[in-house]
Structures are given as C-alpha cells and as structure tokens.
CSV table of C-alpha atoms in Angstrom, one decimal:
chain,number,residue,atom,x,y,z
A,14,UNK,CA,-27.9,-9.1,-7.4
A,15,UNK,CA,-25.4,-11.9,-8.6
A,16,UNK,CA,-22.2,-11.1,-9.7
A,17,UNK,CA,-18.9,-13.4,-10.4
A,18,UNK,CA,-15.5,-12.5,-8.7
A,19,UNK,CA,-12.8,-13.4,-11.2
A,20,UNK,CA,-8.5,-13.7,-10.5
A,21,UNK,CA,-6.6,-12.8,-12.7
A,22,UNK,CA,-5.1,-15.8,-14.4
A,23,UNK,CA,-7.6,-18.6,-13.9
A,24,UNK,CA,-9.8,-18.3,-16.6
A,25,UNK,CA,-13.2,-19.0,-14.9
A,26,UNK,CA,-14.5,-16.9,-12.3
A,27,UNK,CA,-13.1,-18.5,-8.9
A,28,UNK,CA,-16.9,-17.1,-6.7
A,29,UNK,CA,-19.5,-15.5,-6.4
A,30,UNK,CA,-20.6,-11.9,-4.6
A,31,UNK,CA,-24.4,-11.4,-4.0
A,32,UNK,CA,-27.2,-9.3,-1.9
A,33,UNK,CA,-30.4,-10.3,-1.0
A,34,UNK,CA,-33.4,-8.4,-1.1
A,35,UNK,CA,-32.7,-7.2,2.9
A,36,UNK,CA,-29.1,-5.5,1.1
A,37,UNK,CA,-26.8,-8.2,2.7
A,38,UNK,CA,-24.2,-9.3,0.8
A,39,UNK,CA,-21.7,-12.6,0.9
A,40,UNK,CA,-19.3,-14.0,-1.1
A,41,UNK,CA,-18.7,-17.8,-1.8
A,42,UNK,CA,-16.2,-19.3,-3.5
A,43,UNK,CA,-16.8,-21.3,-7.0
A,44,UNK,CA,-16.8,-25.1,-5.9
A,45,UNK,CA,-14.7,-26.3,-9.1
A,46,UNK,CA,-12.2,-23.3,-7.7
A,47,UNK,CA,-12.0,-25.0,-4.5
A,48,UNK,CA,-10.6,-28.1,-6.3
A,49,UNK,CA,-8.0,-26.9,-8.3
A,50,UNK,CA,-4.9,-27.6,-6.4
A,51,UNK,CA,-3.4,-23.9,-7.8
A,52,UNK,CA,-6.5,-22.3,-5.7
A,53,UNK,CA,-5.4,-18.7,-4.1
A,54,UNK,CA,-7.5,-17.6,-1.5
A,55,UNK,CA,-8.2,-14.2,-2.1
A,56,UNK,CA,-7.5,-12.9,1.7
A,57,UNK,CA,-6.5,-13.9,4.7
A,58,UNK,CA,-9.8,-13.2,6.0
A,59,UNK,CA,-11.7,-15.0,3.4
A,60,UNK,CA,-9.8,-18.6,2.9
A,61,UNK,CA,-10.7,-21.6,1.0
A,62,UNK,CA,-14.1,-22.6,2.5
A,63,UNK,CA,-17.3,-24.4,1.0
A,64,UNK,CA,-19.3,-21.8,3.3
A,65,UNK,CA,-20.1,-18.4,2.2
A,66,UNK,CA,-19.2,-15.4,4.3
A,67,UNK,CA,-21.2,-13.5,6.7
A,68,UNK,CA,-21.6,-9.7,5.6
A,69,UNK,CA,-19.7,-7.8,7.8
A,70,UNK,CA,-16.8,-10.2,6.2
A,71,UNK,CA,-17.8,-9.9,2.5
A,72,UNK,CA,-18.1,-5.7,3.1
A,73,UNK,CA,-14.5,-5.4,4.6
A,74,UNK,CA,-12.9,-7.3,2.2
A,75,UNK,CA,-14.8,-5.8,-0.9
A,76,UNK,CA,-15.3,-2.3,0.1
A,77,UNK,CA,-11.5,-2.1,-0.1
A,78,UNK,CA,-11.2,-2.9,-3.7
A,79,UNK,CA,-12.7,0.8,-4.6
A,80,UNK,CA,-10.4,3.9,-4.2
A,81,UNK,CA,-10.2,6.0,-1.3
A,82,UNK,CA,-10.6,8.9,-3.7
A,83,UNK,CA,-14.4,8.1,-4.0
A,84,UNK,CA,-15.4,10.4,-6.7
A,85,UNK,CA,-15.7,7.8,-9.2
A,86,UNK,CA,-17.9,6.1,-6.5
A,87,UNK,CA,-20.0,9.2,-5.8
A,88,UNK,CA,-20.8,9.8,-9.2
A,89,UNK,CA,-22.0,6.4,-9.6
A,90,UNK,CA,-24.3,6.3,-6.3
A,91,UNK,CA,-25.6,9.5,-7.7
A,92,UNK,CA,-26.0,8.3,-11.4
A,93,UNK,CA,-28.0,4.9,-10.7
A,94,UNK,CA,-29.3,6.4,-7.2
A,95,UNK,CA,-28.0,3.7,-5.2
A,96,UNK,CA,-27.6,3.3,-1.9
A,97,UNK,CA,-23.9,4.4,0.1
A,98,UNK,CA,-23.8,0.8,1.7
A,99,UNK,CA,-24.7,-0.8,-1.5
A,100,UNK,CA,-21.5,-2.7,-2.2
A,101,UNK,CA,-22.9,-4.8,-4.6
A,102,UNK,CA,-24.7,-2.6,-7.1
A,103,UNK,CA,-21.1,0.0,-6.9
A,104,UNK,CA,-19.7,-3.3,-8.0
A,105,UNK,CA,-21.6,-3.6,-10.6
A,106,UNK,CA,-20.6,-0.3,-12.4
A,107,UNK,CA,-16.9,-0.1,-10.7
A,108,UNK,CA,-15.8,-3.7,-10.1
A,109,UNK,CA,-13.9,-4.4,-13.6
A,110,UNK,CA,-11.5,-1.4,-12.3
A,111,UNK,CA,-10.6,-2.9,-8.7
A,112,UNK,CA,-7.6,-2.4,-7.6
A,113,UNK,CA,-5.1,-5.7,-8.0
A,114,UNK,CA,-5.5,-8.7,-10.0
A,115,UNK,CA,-9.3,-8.8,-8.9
A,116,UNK,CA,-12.6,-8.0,-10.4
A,117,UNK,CA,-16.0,-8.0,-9.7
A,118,UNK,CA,-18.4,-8.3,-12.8
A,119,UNK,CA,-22.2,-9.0,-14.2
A,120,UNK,CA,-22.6,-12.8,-14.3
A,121,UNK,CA,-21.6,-14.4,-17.2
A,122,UNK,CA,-19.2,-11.2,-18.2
A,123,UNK,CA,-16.3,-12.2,-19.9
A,124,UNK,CA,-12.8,-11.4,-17.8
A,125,UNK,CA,-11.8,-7.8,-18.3
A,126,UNK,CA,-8.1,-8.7,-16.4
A,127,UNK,CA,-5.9,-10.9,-18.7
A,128,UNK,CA,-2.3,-11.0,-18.7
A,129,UNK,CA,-0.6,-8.3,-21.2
A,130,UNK,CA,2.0,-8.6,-23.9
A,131,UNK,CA,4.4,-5.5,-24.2
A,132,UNK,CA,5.0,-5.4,-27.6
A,133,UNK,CA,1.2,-5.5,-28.9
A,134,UNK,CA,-1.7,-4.6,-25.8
A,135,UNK,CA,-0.1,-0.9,-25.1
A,136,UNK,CA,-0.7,2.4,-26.9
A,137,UNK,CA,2.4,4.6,-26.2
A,138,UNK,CA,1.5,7.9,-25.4
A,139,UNK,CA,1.8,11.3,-27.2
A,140,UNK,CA,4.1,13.9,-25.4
A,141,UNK,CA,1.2,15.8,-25.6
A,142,UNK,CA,-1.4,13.6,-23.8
A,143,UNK,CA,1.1,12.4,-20.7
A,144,UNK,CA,1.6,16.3,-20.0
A,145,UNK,CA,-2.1,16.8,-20.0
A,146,UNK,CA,-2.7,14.1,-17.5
A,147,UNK,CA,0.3,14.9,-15.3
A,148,UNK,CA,-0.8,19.0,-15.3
A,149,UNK,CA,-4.3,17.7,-14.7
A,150,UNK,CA,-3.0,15.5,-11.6
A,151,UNK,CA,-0.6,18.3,-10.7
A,152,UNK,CA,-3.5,20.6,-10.3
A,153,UNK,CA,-6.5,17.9,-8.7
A,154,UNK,CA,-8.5,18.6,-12.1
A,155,UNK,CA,-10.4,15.7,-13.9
A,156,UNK,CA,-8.3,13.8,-16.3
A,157,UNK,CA,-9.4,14.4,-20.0
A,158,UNK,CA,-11.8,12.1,-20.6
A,159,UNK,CA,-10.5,10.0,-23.4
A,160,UNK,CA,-7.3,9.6,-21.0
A,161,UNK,CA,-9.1,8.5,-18.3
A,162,UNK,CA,-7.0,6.2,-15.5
A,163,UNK,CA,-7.4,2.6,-16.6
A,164,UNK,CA,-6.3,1.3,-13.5
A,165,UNK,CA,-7.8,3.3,-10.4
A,166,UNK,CA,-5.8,2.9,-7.5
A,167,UNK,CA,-6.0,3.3,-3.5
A,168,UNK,CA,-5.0,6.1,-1.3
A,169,UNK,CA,-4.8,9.9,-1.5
A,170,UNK,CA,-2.7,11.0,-3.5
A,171,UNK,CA,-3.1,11.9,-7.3
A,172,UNK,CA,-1.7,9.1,-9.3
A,173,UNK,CA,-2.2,7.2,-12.8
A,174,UNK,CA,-1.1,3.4,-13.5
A,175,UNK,CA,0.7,3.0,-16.6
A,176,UNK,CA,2.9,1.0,-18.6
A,177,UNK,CA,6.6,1.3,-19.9
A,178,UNK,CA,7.4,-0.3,-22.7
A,179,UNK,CA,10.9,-1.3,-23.6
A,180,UNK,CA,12.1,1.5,-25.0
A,181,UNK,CA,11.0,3.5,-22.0
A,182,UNK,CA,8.0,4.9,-23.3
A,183,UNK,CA,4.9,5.0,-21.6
A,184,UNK,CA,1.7,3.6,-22.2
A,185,UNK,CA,-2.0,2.7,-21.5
A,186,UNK,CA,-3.2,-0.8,-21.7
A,187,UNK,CA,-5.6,-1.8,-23.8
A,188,UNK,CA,-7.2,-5.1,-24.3
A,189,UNK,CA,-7.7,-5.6,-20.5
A,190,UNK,CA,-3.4,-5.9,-20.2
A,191,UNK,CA,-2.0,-5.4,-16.6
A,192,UNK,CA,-0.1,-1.7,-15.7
A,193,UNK,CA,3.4,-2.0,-15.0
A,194,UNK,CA,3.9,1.7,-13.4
A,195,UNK,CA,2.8,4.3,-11.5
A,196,UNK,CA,3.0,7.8,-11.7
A,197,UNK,CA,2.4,9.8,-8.4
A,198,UNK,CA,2.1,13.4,-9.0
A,199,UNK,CA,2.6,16.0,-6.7
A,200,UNK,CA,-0.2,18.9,-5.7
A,201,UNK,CA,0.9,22.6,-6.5
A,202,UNK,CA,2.8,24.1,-3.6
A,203,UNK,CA,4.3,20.7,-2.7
A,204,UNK,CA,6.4,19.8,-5.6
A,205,UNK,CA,9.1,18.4,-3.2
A,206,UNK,CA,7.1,15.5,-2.2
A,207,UNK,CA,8.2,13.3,-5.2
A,208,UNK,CA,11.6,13.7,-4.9
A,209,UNK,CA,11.2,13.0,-0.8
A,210,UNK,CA,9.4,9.8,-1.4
A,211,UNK,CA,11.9,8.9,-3.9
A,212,UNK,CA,15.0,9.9,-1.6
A,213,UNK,CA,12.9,7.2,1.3
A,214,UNK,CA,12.3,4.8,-0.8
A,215,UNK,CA,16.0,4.5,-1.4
A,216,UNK,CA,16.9,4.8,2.5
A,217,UNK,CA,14.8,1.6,2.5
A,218,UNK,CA,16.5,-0.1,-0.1
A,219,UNK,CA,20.1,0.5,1.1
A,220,UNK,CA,19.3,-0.7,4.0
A,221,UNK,CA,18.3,-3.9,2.8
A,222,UNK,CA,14.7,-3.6,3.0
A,223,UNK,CA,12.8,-5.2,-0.6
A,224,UNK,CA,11.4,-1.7,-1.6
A,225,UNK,CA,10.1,-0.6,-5.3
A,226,UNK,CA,12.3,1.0,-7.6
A,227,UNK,CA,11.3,4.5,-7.9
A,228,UNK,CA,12.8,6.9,-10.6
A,229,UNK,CA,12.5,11.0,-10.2
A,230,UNK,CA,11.5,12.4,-13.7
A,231,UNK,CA,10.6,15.5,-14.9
A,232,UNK,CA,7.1,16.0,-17.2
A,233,UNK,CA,5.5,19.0,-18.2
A,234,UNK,CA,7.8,21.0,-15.9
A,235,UNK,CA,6.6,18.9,-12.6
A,236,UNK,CA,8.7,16.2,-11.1
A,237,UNK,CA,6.7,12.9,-11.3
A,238,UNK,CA,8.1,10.0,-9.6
A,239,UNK,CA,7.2,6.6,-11.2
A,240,UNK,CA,7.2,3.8,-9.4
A,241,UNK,CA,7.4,0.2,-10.4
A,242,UNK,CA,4.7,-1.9,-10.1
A,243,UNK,CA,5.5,-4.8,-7.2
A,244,UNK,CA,2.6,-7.1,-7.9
A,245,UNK,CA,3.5,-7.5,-11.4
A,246,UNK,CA,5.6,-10.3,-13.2
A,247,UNK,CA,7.1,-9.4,-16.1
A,248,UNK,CA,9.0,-12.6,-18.3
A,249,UNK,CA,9.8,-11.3,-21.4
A,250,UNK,CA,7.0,-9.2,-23.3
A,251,UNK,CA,4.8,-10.9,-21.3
A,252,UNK,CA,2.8,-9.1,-18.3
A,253,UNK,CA,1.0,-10.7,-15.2
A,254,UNK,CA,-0.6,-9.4,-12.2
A,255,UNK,CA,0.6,-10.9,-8.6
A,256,UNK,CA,-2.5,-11.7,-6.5
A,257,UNK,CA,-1.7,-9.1,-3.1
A,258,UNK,CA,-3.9,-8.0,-0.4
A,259,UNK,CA,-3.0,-5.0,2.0
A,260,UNK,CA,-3.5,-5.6,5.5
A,261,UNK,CA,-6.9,-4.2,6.3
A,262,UNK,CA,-8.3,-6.9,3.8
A,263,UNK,CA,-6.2,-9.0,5.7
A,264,UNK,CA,-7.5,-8.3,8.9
A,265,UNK,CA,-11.3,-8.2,7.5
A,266,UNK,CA,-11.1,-4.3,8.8
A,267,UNK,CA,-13.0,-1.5,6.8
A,268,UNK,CA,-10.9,1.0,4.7
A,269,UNK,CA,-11.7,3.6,7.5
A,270,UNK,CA,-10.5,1.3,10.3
A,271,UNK,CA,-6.8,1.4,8.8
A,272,UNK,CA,-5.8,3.7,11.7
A,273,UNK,CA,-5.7,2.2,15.3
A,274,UNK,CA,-7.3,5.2,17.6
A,275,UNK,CA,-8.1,4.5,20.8
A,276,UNK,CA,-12.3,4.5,20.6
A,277,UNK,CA,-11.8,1.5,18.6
A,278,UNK,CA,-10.5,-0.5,21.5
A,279,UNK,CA,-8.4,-3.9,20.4
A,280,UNK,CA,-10.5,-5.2,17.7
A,281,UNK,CA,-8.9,-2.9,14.5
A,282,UNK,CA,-5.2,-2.1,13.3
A,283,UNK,CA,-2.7,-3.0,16.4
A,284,UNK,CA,0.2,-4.3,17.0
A,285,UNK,CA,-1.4,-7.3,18.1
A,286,UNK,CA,-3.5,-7.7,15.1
A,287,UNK,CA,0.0,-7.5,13.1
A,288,UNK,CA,1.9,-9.8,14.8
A,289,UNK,CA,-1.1,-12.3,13.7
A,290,UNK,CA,-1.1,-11.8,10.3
A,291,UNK,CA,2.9,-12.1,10.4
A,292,UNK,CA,2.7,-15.5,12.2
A,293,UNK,CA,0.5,-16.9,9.2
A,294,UNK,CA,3.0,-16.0,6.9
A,295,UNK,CA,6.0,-18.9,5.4
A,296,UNK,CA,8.7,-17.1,7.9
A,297,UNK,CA,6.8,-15.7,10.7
A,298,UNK,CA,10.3,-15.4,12.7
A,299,UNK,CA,11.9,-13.2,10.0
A,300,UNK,CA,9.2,-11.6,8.8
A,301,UNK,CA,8.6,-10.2,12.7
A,302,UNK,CA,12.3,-9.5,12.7
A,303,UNK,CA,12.2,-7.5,9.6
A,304,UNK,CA,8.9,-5.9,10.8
A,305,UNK,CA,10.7,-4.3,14.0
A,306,UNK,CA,13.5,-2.7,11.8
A,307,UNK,CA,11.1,-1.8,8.8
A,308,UNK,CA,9.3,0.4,12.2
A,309,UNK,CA,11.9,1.7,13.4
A,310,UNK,CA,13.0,3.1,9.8
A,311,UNK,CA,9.5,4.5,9.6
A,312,UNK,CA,9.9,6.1,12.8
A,313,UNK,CA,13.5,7.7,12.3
A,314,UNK,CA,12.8,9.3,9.0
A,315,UNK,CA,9.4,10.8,9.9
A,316,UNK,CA,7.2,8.0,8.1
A,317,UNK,CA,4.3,8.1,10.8
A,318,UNK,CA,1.9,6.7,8.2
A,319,UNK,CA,2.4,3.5,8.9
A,320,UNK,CA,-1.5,2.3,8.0
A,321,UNK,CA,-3.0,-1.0,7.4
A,322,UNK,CA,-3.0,-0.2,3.6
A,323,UNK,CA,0.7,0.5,3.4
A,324,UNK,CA,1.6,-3.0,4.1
A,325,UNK,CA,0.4,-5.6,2.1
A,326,UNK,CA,0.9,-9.6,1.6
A,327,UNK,CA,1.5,-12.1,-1.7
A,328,UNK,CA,-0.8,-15.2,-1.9
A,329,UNK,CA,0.8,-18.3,-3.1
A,330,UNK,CA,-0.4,-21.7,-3.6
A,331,UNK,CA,-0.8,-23.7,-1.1
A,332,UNK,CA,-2.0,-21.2,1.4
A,333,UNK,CA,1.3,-19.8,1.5
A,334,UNK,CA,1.7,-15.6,2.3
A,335,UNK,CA,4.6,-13.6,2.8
A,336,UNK,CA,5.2,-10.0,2.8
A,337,UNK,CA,5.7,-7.9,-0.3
A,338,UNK,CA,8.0,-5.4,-1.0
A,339,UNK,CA,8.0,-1.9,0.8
A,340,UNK,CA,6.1,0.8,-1.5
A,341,UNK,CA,4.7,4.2,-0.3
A,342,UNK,CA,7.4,5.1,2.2
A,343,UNK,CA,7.1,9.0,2.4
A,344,UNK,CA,8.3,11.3,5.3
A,345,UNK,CA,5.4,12.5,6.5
A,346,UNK,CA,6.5,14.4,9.2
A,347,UNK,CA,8.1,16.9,6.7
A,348,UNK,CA,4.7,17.9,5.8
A,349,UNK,CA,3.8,20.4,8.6
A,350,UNK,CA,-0.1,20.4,8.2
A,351,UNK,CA,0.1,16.5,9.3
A,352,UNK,CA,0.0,15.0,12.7
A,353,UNK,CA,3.0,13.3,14.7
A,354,UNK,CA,0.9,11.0,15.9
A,355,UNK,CA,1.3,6.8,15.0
A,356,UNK,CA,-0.5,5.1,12.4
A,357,UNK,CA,-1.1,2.4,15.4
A,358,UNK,CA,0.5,2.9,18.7
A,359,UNK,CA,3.7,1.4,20.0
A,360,UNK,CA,3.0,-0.3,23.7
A,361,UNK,CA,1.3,3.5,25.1
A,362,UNK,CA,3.5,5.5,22.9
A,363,UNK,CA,1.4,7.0,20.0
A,364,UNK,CA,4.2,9.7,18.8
A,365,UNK,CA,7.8,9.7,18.9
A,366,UNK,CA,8.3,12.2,21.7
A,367,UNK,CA,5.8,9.3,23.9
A,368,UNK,CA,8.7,6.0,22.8
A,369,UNK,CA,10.9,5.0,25.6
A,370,UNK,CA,12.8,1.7,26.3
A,371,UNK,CA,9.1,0.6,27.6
A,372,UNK,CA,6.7,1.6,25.4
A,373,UNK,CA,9.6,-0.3,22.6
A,374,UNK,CA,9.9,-3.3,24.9
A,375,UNK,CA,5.9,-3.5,25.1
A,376,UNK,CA,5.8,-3.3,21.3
A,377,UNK,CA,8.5,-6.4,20.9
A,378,UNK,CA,6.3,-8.6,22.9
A,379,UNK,CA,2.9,-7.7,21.3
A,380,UNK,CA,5.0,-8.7,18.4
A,381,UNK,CA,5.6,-12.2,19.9
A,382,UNK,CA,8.7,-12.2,20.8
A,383,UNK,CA,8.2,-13.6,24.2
A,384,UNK,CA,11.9,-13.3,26.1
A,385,UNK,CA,12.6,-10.1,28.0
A,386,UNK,CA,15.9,-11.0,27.9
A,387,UNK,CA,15.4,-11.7,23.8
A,388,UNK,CA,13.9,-8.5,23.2
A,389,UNK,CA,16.0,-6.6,25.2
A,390,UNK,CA,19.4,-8.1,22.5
A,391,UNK,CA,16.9,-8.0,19.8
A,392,UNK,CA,16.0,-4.5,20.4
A,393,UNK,CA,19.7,-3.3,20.8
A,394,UNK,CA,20.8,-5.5,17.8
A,395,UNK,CA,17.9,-3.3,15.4
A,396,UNK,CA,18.9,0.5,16.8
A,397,UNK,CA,22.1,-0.6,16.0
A,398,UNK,CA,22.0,-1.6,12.6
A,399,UNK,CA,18.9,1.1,11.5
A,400,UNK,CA,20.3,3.6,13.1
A,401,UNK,CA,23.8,3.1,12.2
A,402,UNK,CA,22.9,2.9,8.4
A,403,UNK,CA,20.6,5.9,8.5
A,404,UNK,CA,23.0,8.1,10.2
A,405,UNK,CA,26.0,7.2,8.1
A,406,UNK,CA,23.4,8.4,5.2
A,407,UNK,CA,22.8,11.7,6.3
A,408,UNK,CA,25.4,13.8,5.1
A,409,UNK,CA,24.5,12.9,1.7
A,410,UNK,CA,20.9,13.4,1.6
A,411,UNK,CA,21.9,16.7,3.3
A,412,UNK,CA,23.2,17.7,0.1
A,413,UNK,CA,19.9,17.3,-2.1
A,414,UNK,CA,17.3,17.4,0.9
A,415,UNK,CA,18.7,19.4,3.8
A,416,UNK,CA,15.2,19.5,5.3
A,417,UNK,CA,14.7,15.7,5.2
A,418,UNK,CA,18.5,15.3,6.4
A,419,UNK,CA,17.7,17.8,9.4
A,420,UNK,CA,14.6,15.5,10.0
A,421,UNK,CA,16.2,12.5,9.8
A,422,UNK,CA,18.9,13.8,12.4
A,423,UNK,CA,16.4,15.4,14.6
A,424,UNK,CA,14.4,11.8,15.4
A,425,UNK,CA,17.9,10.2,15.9
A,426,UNK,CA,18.4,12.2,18.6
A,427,UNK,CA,15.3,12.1,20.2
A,428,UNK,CA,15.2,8.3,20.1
A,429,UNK,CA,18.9,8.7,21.4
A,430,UNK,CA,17.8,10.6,24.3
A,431,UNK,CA,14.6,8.3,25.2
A,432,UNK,CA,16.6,5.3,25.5
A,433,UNK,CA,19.5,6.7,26.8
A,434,UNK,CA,22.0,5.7,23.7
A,435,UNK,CA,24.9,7.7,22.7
A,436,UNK,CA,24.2,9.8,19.5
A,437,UNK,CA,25.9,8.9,16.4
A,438,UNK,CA,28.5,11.4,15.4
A,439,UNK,CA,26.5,12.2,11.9
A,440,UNK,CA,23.8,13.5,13.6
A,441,UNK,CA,24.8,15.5,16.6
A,442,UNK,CA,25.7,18.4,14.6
A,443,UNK,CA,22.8,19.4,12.4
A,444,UNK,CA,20.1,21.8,12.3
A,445,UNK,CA,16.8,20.5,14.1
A,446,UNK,CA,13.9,20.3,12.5
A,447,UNK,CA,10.7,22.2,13.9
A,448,UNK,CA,7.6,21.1,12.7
C-alpha cells in the first residue's frame, strides 16, 4: 500500500508512507519537498533526507498520529479485518483525522487539511447539540453520530476540538478548516477536574511559563473547560494549523514508551533523552533553564504526569525547533486512584518523597548543565523563584480549591524538608494533604 503524507499548508503532498508485501512500512520524503527552501521536517526523528526510513522509525513516528483512545482504531481493525501492527492500512481509513497539521491519505487524494476562514468554513452549534456532546462526554457514551469529533485528539481524557467564532459561539469545521478549541470534559464523579486544570494552568502562567489560555464554563450543568488551541494561527478570519510534534515522535519512541520505567533501561523517555532534544532546539541554554523550573512546578503542585506527550516542539523553517507553550498541566496527585510515582525519574528519585539535594543535582547534569558549582546556584536560584511564586499563591487558591491549596502546601514542605530549606511562611500552616 502507497499512501501520500500531506502538511498542512503546502499544497502537494511533502512524502510518501508505504508497506511491502512482508508488512514493513517506511516513509520517504517527496523529492520536489526536499527542494523547497520553506521545507519542515515533520520530526526530529525523521529530518530532511533523500533516504527513506527504516520501520521501526516510520512506526514510532506514525503510530502516534492515532488517539490513545483507540476505539475508533479498534473498530476499524475489526471492520476491514486488518492486522493490529498494520499501520498503514489503519492509515488508510484514519489518517485524514491525525492529530496536528498532518495527514495520511489514498494516493492521489486531494488534501482534506486546509487552512479555515472564521466567518464562512464553521457551522455554529445549536444549544441543543453542544449539550448533547458534552453529556455524552460527561458520561464516556458515543457522541451522536451526526456530531461526531472532527478532530480526534491524543490522550485519555474525553475531549472534542472545536471552533469559536467571533462572537463566542462554538462551532464545527467544515470544508476541511482547522479547530481552534478544545473542550475537555470531565467523567461523572470527578466534576472538579476542570476547574483544577484550569486553576494549574494559570499557576503556570503567572509564573511566567507560555501556557494556553483556558476558560472554566458551564454546559449542560457540567463545567467544561475549553482550552485554546496552541498550534493554531489565527490573523484575522483566517485559521492555520502550526506544524508541532510531542516528544515521543521526537524521540522516535512508541506511544506506549512515553513513560520511563526501569525495564526499559536508557533507550526511552529520560532525562537524558530530554536534554537532547532541548540542545537541538534555537536556545538550548534557556530552553534547559526553563525546563528545570517548568519540573519543579510540576513537581510542587502534584503534576507527576510529566510524559513524553505532554511536551511538545514547533518546526520552523530552516530546521529550526523550539518549545511550545505548556498545555495539559493537571494535578494529578489530587486524584487518589493515581500513582506518586514520576513520569521519568529524577537522578534515582522516581517520587517526591525519593528527591533530595542529590537525586536534583543528578537531574541538573543529565540536563547538561555540566558545573557542580553552576548547578548548585542554578538550582538555588529555581527553588527560589518557583517556590516563592507558588507559595505566595496559595492563600488564594485556598479560597476556591482548598484541596489543591492543601496539596500545593504539603509538597512545599516536603521538598523543604529534603533539601533542608526553610519553609515559606504561606505554607507552614495548612492542612496536609493525604493521598
């Protein structure tokens, strides 16, 4: 099977994805692609190359374009009887709906991702229609099936891309027009995870961290928070998706290899493996920098989910990459079925109760910074500011989200304790939280 890989905005397909009669697959990128000088390369792990890729390289990157959620997947294996591993022939059904500004079609298709104008490629939608697909999220049921998601998107929880126009409606693309939004609905029984996610994402942005703006709204009853789309431009009316990878693709790691655990040894998600992708970026000093207080954050308010698919990268011409803005920043911790544990470990720690002054000092150098006496200022220099700005927060997210507020407190003083630094006055005083 031969099908094209097209980019959003380019208006030829930029490759090609195929499987031989054995089931292995590569890609190859389209040689008049390779001469335009406003070429992306699609990852990190695929760049600009005459050569196709081997397999294993092709799977990793392209097995990541197709949800988490793999019902749509299943259905399709089991429709057309194809093979799990098939990559190719799952393309073939689900690639026009990949994730991003990328899709995967029959040869000779035309593009089903063009850029979207606001004022005539939406459909607003009926009151009634956006409380049926926000009870139907609410409760894991099947959207309706005219209202099906148009945009299927990664991870686990139940969400729909949409679009809002300019007089704050919301809407569905049509004519093959880019989302601008997303609504993340939360399950029954755990209606307080929108508004925690929302009250993170703007710890992030006060303290200076490029995070999506997130607004807490109430549908149907249920508070939905909607989230604004990062990887989109938006000048005027006019919509266009931003070519972004998250860092498995980066790293050419599988979907299921977005967790480091030990039995995978040094070869998947690490600290190590971060610190390379951040030195290929335009400001690999800053953007390590930034990356030790963005962990630290994570740490103090309970965000242990810290994944390969939670951070992501822009591709710019030139070969350029830099990090995008922060998006999915959720207190895990406050969910007591979850584990404690790191998303990848820190030096040996692989929970907060495990992170000392040497298990932090390990991390800093895996990051690169090479000075023990650097890391030992940089380090102070971070704790000061992260954990100065959190803790001056506290009393006011005490008075909407005690439990987060508790949280947050409680890890501030355990850090405190394993390094041996005084406790800021905010949070000496308040209740612990016991998961």
């Amino acid at each position: 099977m031969d099908l094209d890989v097209r980019l959003d905005g380019f208006d030829e397909p930029i490759g090609r994805l195929v499987s031989n009669q054995r089931g292995a697959v590569s890609f190859a990128y389209d040689g008049e692609y390779l001469r335009r000088p406003d070429a992306l390369g699609i990852s990190l792990s695929l760049p600009l190359q005459e050569e196709p890729f081997d397999d294993y390289s092709t799977r990793a990157y392209f097995d990541n374009l197709l949800q988490e959620r793999d019902t749509a997947r299943a259905d399709i294996i089991a429709k057309y009887r194809l093979a799990n591993d098939d990559i190719v022939g799952i393309l073939y059904y689900l690639g026009k709906d990949c994730a991003g500004a990328i899709s995967v079609l029959p040869q000779g298709a035309p593009p089903t991702k063009v850029p979207g104008d606001l004022a005539q490629d939406y459909r607003p939608y009926s009151d009634v229609e956006l409380e049926a697909i926000v009870l139907a999220l609410h409760r894991r049921e099947p959207l309706p099936s005219e209202l099906a998601d148009p945009s299927p998107l990664a991870g686990v929880q139940s969400k729909i891309a949409v679009a809002v126009l300019p007089d704050g409606r919301i809407a569905e693309p049509i004519n093959g027009a880019p989302t601008t939004h997303i609504l993340k609905v939360p399950r029954e029984r755990s209606e307080r995870e929108a508004a925690h996610e929302h009250d993170a994402m703007a710890l992030s942005a006060n303290l200076g961290f490029d995070t999506a703006t997130t607004e807490l709204m109430k549908i149907a009853g249920v508070p939905v928070l909607r989230v604004e789309r990062f990887d989109r431009r938006l000048e005027a009316t006019r919509v266009t998706r931003l070519h972004q990878e998250d860092f498995c693709q980066a790293l050419g790691l599988h979907a299921r290899q977005k967790y480091q655990r030990p039995d995978r040894g040094d070869n998947g998600y690490s600290a190590q493996a971060i610190r390379g992708i951040l030195d290929r970026t335009v400001e690999p000093a800053a953007e390590r920098s930034r990356f030790l207080r963005v962990t630290l954050f994570d740490i103090l308010i309970g965000n242990v989910d810290g994944h390969a698919k939670n951070f992501a990268l822009f591709h710019l011409a030139g070969g350029r990459v830099m990090t995008t803005p922060r998006y999915d920043v959720i207190p895990t911790m406050l969910d007591r079925g979850t584990t404690d544990e790191f998303a990848y470990r820190l030096g040996p720690a692989s929970s907060l109760d495990e992170l000392d002054g040497a298990a932090l000092d390990t991390f800093l150098a895996d990051l690169g910074f090479s000075s023990a006496a650097g890391r030992k200022r940089i380090l102070s220099k971070a704790l000061d500011q992260v954990m100065g700005s959190l803790a001056a927060q506290i009393d006011t997210l005490g008075r909407t989200n005690k439990n987060f507020a508790d949280l947050l407190a409680t890890n501030i003083r355990t850090l405190c304790y394993n390094l041996g630094r005084d406790i800021p006055v905010e949070a000496r005083d308040r209740d612990t939280y016991v998961r």
